[in-house]
PDB file of C-alpha atoms and ligand atoms in Angstrom:
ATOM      1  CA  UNK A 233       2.453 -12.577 -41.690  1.00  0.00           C
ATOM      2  CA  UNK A 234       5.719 -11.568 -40.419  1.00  0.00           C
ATOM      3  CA  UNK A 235       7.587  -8.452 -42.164  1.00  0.00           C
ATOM      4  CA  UNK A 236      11.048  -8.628 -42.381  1.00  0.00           C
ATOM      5  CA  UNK A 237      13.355  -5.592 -43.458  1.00  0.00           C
ATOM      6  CA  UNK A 238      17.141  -6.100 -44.282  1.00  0.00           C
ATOM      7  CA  UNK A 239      19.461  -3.245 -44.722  1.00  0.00           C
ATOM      8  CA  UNK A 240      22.537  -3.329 -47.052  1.00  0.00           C
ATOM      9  CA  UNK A 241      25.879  -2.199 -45.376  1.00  0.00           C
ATOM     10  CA  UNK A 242      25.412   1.277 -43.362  1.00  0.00           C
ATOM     11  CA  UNK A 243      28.337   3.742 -43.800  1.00  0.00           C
ATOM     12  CA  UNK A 244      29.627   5.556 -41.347  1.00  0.00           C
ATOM     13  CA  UNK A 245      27.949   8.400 -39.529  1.00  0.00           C
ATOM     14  CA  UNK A 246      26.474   9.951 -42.464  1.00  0.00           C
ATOM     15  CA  UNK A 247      24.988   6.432 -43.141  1.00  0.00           C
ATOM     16  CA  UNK A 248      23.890   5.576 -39.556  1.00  0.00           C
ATOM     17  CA  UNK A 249      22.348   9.580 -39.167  1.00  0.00           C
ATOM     18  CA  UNK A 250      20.146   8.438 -42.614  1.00  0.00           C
ATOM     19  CA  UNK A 251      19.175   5.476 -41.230  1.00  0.00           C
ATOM     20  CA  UNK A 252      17.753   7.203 -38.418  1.00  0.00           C
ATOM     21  CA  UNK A 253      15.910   9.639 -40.256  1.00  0.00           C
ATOM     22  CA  UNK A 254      14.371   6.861 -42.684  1.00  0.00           C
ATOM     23  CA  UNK A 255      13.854   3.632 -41.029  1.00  0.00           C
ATOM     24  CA  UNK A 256      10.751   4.853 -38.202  1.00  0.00           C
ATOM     25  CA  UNK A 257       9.050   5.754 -41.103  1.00  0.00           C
ATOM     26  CA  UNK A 258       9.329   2.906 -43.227  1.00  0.00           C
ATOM     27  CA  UNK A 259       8.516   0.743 -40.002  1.00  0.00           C
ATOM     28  CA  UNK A 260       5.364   1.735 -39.805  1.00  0.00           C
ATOM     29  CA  UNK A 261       4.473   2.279 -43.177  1.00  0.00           C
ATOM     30  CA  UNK A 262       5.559  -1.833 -43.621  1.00  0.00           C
ATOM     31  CA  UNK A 263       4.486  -2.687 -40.420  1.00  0.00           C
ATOM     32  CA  UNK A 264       7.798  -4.224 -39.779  1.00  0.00           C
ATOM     33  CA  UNK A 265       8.541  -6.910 -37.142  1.00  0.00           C
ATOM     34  CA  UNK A 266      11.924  -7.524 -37.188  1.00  0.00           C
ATOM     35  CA  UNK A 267      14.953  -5.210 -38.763  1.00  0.00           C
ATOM     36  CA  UNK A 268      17.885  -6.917 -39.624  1.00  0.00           C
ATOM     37  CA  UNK A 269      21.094  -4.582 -40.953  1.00  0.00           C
ATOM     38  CA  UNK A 270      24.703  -5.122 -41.859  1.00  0.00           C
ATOM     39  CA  UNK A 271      26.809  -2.379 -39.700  1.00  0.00           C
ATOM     40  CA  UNK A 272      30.238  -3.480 -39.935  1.00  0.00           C
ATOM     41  CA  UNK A 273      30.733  -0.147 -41.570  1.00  0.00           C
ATOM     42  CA  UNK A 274      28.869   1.756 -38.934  1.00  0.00           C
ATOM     43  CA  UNK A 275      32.128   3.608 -37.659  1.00  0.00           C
ATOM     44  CA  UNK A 276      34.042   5.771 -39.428  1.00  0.00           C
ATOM     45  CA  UNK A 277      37.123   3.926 -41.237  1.00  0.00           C
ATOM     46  CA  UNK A 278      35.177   0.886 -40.912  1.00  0.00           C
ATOM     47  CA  UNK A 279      33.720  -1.894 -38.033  1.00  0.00           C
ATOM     48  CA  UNK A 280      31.841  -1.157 -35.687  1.00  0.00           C
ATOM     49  CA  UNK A 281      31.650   1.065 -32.145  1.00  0.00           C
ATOM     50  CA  UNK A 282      29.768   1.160 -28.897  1.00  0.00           C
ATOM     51  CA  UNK A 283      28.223   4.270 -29.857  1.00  0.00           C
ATOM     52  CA  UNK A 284      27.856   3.194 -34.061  1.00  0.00           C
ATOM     53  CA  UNK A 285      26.078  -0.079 -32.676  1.00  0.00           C
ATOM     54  CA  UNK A 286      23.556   2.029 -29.940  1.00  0.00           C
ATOM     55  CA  UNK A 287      22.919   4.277 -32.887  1.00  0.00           C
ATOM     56  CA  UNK A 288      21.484   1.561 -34.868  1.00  0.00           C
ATOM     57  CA  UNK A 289      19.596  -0.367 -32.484  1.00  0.00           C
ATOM     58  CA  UNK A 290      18.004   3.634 -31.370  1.00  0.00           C
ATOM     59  CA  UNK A 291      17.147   3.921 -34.604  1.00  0.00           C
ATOM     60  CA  UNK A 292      15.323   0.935 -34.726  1.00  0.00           C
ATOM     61  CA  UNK A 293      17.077  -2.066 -35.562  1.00  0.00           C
ATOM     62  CA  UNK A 294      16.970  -5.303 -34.133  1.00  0.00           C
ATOM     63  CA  UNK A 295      19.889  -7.476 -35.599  1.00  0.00           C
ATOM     64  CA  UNK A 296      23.151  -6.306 -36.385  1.00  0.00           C
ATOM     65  CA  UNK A 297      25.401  -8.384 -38.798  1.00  0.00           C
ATOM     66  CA  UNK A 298      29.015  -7.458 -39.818  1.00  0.00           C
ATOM     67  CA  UNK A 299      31.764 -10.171 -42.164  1.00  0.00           C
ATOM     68  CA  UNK A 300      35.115  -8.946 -42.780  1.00  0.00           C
ATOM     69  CA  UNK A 301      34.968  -6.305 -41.043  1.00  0.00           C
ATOM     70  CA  UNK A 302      33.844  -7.447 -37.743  1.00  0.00           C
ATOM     71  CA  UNK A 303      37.167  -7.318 -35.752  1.00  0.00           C
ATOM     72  CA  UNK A 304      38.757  -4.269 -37.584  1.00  0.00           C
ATOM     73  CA  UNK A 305      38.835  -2.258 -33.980  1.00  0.00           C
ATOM     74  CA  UNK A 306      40.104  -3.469 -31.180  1.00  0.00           C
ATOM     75  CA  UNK A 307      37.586  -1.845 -28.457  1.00  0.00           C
ATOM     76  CA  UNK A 308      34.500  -3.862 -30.200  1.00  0.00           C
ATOM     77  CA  UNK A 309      36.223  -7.026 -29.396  1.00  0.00           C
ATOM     78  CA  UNK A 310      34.079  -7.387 -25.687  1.00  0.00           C
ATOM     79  CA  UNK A 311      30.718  -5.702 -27.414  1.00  0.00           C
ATOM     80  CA  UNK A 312      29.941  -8.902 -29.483  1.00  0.00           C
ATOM     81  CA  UNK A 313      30.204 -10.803 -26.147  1.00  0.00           C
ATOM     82  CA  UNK A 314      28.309  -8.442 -24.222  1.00  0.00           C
ATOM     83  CA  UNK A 315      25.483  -7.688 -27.256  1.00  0.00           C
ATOM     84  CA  UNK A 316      23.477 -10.962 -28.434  1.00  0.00           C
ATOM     85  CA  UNK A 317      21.802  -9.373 -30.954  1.00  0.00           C
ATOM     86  CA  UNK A 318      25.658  -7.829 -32.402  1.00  0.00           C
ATOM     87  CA  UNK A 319      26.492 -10.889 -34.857  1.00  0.00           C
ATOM     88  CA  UNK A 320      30.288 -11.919 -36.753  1.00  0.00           C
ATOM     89  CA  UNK A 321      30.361 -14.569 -38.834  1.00  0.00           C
ATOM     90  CA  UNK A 322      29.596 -17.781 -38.114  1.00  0.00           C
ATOM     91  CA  UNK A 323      32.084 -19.796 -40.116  1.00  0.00           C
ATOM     92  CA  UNK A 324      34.853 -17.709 -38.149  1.00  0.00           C
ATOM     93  CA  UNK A 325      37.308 -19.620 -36.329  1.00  0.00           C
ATOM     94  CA  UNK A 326      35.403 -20.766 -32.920  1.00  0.00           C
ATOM     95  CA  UNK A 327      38.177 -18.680 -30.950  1.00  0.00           C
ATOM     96  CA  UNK A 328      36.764 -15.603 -32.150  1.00  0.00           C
ATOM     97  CA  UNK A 329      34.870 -13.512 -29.426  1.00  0.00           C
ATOM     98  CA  UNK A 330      31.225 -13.207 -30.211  1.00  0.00           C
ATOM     99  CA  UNK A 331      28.490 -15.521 -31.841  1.00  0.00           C
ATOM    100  CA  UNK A 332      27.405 -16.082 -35.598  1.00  0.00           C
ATOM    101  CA  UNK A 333      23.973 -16.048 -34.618  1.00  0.00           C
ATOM    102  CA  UNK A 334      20.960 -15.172 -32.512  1.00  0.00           C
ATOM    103  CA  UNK A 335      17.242 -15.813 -32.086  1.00  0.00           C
ATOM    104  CA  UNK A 336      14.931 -13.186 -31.720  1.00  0.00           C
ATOM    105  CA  UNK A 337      12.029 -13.763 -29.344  1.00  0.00           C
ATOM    106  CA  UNK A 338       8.876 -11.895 -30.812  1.00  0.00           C
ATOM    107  CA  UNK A 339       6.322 -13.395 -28.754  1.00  0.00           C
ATOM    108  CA  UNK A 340       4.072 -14.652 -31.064  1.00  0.00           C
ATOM    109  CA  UNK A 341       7.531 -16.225 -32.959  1.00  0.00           C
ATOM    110  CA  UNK A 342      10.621 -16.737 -32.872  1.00  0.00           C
ATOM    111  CA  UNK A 343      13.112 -15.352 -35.784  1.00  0.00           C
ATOM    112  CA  UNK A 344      17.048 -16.902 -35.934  1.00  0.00           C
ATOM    113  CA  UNK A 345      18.977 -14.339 -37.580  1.00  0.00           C
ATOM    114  CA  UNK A 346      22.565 -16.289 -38.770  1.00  0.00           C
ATOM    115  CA  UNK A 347      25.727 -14.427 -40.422  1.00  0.00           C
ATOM    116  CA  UNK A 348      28.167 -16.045 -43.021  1.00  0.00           C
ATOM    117  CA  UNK A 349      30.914 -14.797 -44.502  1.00  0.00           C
ATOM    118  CA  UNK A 350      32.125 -15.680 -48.371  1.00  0.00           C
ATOM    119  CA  UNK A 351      35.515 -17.846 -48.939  1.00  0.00           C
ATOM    120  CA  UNK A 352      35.918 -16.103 -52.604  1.00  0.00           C
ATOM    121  CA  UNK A 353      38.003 -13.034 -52.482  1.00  0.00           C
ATOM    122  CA  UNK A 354      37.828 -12.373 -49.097  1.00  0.00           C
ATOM    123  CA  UNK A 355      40.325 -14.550 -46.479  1.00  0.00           C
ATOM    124  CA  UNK A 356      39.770 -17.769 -45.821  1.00  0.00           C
ATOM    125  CA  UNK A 357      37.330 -19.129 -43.830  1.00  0.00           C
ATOM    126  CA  UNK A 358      35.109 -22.258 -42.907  1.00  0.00           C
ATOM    127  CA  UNK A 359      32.975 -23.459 -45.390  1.00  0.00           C
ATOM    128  CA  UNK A 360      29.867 -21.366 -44.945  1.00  0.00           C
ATOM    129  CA  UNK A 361      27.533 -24.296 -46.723  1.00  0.00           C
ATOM    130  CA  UNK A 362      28.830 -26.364 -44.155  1.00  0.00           C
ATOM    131  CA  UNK A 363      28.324 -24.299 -41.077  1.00  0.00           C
ATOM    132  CA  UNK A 364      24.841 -23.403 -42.365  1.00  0.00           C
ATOM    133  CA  UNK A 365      23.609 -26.821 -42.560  1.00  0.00           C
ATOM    134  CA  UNK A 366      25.030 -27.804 -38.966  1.00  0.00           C
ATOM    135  CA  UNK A 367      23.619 -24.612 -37.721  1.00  0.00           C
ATOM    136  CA  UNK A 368      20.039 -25.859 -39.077  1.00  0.00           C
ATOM    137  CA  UNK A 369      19.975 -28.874 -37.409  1.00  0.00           C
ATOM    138  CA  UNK A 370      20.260 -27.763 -33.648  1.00  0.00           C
ATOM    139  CA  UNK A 371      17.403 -29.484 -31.750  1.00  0.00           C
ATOM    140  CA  UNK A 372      13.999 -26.903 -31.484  1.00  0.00           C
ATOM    141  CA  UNK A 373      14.965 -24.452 -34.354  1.00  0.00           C
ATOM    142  CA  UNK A 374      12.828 -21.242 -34.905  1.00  0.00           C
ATOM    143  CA  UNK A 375      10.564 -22.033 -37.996  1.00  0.00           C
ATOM    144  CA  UNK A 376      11.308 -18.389 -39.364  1.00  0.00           C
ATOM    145  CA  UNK A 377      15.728 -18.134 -40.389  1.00  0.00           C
ATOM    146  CA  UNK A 378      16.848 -15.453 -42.393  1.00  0.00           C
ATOM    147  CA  UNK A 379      20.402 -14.997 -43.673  1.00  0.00           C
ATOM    148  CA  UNK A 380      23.062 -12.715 -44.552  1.00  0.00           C
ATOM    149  CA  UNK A 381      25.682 -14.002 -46.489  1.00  0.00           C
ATOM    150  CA  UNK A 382      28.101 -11.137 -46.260  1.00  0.00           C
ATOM    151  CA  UNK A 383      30.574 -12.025 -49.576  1.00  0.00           C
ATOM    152  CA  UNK A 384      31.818 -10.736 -52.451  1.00  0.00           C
ATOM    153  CA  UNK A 385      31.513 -12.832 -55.489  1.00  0.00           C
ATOM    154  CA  UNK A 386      27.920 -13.146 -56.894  1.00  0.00           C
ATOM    155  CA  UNK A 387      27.889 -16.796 -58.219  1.00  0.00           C
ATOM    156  CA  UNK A 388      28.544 -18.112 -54.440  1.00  0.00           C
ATOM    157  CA  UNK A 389      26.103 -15.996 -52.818  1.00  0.00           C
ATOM    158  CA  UNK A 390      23.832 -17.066 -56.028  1.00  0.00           C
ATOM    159  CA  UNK A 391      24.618 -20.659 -55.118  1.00  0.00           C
ATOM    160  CA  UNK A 392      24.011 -20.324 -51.238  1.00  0.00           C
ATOM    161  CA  UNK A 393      20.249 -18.674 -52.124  1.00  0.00           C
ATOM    162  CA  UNK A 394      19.458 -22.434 -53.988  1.00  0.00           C
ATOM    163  CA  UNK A 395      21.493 -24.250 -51.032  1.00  0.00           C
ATOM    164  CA  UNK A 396      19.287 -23.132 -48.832  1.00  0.00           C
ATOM    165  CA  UNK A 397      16.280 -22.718 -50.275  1.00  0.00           C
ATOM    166  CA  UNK A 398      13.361 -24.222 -48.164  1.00  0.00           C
ATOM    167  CA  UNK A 399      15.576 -24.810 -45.124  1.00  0.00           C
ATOM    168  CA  UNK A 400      15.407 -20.685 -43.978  1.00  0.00           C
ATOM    169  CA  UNK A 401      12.922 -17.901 -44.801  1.00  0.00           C
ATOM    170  CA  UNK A 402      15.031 -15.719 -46.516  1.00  0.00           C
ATOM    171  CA  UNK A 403      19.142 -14.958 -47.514  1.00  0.00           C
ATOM    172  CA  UNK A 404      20.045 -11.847 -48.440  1.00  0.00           C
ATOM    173  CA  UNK A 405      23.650 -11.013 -49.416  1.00  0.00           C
ATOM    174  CA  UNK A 406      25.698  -7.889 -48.498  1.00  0.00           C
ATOM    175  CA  UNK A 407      29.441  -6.569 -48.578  1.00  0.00           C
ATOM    176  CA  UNK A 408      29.115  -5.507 -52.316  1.00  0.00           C
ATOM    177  CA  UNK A 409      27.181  -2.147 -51.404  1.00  0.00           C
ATOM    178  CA  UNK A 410      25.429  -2.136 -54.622  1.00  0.00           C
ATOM    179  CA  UNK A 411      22.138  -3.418 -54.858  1.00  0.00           C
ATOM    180  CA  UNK A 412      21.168  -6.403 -57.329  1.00  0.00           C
ATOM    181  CA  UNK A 413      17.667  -6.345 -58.979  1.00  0.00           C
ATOM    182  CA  UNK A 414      17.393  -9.783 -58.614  1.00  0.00           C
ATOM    183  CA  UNK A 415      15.148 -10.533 -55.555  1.00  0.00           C
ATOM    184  CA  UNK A 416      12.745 -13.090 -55.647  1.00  0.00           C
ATOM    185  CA  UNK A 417      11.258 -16.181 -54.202  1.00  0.00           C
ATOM    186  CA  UNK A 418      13.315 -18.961 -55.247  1.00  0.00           C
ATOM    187  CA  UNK A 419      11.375 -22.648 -55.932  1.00  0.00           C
ATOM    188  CA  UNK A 420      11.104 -24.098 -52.393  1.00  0.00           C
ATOM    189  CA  UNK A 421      10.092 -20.638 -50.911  1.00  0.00           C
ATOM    190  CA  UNK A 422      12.842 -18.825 -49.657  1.00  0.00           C
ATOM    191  CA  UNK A 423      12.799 -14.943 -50.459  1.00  0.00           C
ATOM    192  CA  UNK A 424      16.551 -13.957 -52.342  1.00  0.00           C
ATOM    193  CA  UNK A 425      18.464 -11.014 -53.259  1.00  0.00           C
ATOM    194  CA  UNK A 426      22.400 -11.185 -53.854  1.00  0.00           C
ATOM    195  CA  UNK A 427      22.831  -8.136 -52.198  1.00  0.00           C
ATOM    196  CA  UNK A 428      20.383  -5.596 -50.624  1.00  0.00           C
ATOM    197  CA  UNK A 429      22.744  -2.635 -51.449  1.00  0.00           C
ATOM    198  CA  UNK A 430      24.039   0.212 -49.060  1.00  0.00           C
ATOM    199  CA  UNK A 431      22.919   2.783 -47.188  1.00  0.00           C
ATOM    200  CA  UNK A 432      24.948   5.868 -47.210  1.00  0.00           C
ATOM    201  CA  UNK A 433      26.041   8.612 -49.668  1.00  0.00           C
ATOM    202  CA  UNK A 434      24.635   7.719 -53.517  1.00  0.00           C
ATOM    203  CA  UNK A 435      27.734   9.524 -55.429  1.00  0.00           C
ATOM    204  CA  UNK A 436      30.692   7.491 -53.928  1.00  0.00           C
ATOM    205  CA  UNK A 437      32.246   4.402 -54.250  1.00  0.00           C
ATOM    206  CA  UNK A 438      31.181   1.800 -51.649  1.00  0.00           C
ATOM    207  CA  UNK A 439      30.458   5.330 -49.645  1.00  0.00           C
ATOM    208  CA  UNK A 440      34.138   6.668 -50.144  1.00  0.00           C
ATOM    209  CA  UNK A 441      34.784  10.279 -52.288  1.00  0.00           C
ATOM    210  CA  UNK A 442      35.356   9.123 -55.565  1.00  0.00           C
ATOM    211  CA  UNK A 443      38.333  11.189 -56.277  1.00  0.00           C
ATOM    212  CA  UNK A 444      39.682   9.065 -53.460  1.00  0.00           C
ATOM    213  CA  UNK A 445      39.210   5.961 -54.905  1.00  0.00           C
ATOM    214  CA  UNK A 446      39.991   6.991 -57.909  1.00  0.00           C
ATOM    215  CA  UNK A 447      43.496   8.054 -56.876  1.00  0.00           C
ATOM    216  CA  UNK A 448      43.855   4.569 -55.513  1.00  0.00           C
ATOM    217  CA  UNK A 449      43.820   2.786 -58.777  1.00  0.00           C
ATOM    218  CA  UNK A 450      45.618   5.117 -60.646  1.00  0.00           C
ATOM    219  CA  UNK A 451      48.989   5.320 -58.015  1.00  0.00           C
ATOM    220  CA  UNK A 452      48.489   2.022 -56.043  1.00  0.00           C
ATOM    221  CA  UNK A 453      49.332   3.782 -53.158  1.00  0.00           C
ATOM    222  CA  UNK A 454      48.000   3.581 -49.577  1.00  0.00           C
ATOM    223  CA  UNK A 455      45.118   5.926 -49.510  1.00  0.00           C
ATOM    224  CA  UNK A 456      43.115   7.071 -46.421  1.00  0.00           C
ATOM    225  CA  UNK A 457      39.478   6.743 -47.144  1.00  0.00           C
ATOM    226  CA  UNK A 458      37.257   9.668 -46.266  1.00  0.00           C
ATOM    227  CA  UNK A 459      33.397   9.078 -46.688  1.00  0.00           C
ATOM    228  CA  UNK A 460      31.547  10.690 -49.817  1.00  0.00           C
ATOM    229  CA  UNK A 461      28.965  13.910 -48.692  1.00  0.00           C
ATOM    230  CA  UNK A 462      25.688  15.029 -50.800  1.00  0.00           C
ATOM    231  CA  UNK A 463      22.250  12.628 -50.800  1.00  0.00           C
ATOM    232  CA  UNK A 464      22.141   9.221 -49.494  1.00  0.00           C
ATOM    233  CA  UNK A 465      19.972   6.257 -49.693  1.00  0.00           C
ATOM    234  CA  UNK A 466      18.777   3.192 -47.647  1.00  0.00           C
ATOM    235  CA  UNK A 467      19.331   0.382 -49.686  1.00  0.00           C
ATOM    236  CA  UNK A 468      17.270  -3.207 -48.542  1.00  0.00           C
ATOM    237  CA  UNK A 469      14.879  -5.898 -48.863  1.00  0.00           C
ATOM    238  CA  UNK A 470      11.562  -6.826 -46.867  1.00  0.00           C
ATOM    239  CA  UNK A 471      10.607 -10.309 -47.190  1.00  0.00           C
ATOM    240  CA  UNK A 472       7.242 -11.394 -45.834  1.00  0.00           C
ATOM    241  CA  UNK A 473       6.503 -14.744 -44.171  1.00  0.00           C
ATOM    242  CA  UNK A 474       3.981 -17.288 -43.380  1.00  0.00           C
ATOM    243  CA  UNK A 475       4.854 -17.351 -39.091  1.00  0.00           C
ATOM    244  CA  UNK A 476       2.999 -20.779 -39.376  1.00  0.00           C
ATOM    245  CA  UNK A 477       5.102 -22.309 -42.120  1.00  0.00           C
ATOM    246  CA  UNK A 478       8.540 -20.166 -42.198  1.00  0.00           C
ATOM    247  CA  UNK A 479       8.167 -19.604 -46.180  1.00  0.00           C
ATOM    248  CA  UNK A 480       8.680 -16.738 -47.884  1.00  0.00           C
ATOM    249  CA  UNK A 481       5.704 -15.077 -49.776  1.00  0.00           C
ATOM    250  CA  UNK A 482       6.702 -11.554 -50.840  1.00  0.00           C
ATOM    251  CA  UNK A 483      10.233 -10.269 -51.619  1.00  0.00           C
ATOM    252  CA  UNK A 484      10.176  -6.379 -52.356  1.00  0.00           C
ATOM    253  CA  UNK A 485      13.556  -5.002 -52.991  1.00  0.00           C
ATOM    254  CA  UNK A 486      13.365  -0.998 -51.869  1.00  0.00           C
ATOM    255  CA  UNK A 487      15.290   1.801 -51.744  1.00  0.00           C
ATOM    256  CA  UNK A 488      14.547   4.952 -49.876  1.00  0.00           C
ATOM    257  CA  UNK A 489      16.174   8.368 -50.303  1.00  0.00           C
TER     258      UNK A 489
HETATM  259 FE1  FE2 B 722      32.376  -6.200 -46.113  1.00  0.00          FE
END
């Protein structure tokens, strides 16, 4: 069996510090072989930085996935060419520095961890079905795949879980940072969950001071965001796998605080 935790979006320092504080725990309480987490909102105001990145991997974490905010600072540009295991969307134009995906050597395995980014309400893009299903058919690819499908609208993350069920592990959406109670194994064995949540401050909005956003609405003006304080949470998913035949047989949806 093969235990396999992915974390919803991490905010900011006050995110990333929580993280810390939660995740050794959890890893050996789940026995977990592989951590997979979104950070593209590891840095404060957004993307991600050479210290927001070594923060995560400290703390434990293996794969890093971002989406539309992968690029949103200049000086991480050269850290997703340096960093294998730092990932940007795949369906990106090719130009873009950095890869869309990586495989993990675990000895006994080997995990591919791919990133795709939504088309719907977010800008345009490649087709992510498309660049999943040439992705799958490289020559010698790892048994065990999992996904994030970093998008926004529900129904196309809902229909990328059935596109690829049976072809990877497990999918598990993010970018919404609110967690859907809807994980499962869907019907050819891959473990699902539309999004596996956030991990930062519980009373905010997408981890921003409500009074904030709230302002934003109501005058339509350009606000600068400044993170929520008070309790967090570590929103994600831990899907379990046969090593031998890459299927999913547990998806537990969990969230710490
Ligand atoms: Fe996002």
């Amino acid at each position: 069996m093969v235990n396999i935790l992915c974390i919803g979006d991490v905010v900011g320092t006050v995110g990333c510090q929580f993280l810390r504080e939660k995740l050794p725990g959890l890893k050996r309480l789940k026995g977990l072989d592989l951590v997979i987490c979104n950070g593209e909102n590891s840095a404060d105001g957004n993307g991600v930085t050479r210290s927001s990145i070594q923060h995560l991997f400290d703390s434990g974490v293996d794969v890093i996935t971002t989406g539309n905010h992968s690029f949103r600072r200049r000086e991480s540009y050269d850290l997703y060419e340096e960093v294998p295991t730092l990932l940007r969307p795949a369906n990106l134009p090719p130009a873009a520095p950095g890869k869309g995906m990586c495989v993990v050597d675990m000895g006994r395995v080997q995990v591919a961890v791919i990133n795709l980014i939504g088309t719907l309400y977010l800008e345009s893009q490649r087709c992510p079905f498309e660049t999943l299903e040439s992705l799958l058919k490289a020559p010698d690819f790892p048994r065990l795949c999992v996904v994030d499908f970093h998008a926004e609208a529900t129904g196309e993350k809902r229909a990328m879980g059935f596109f690829a069920d049976g072809k990877v592990t497990a999918l598990f959406g993010t970018h919404t940072h609110v967690q859907t109670a809807d994980e499962c194994i869907l019907p050819h064995s891959t473990g699902y969950i539309t999004d596996a949540g956030m991990t930062g401050p519980i009373h905010s909005v997408l981890g921003v001071k409500p009074e904030i956003s709230i302002q934003k609405f109501v005058t339509k003006m350009p606000t600068r965001f400044e993170l929520a304080k008070g309790p967090c949470r570590m929103d994600c998913a831990l899907f379990s796998a046969d090593e031998k035949t890459g299927l999913c047989l547990e998806a537990e949806r969990l969230s710490i605080v």
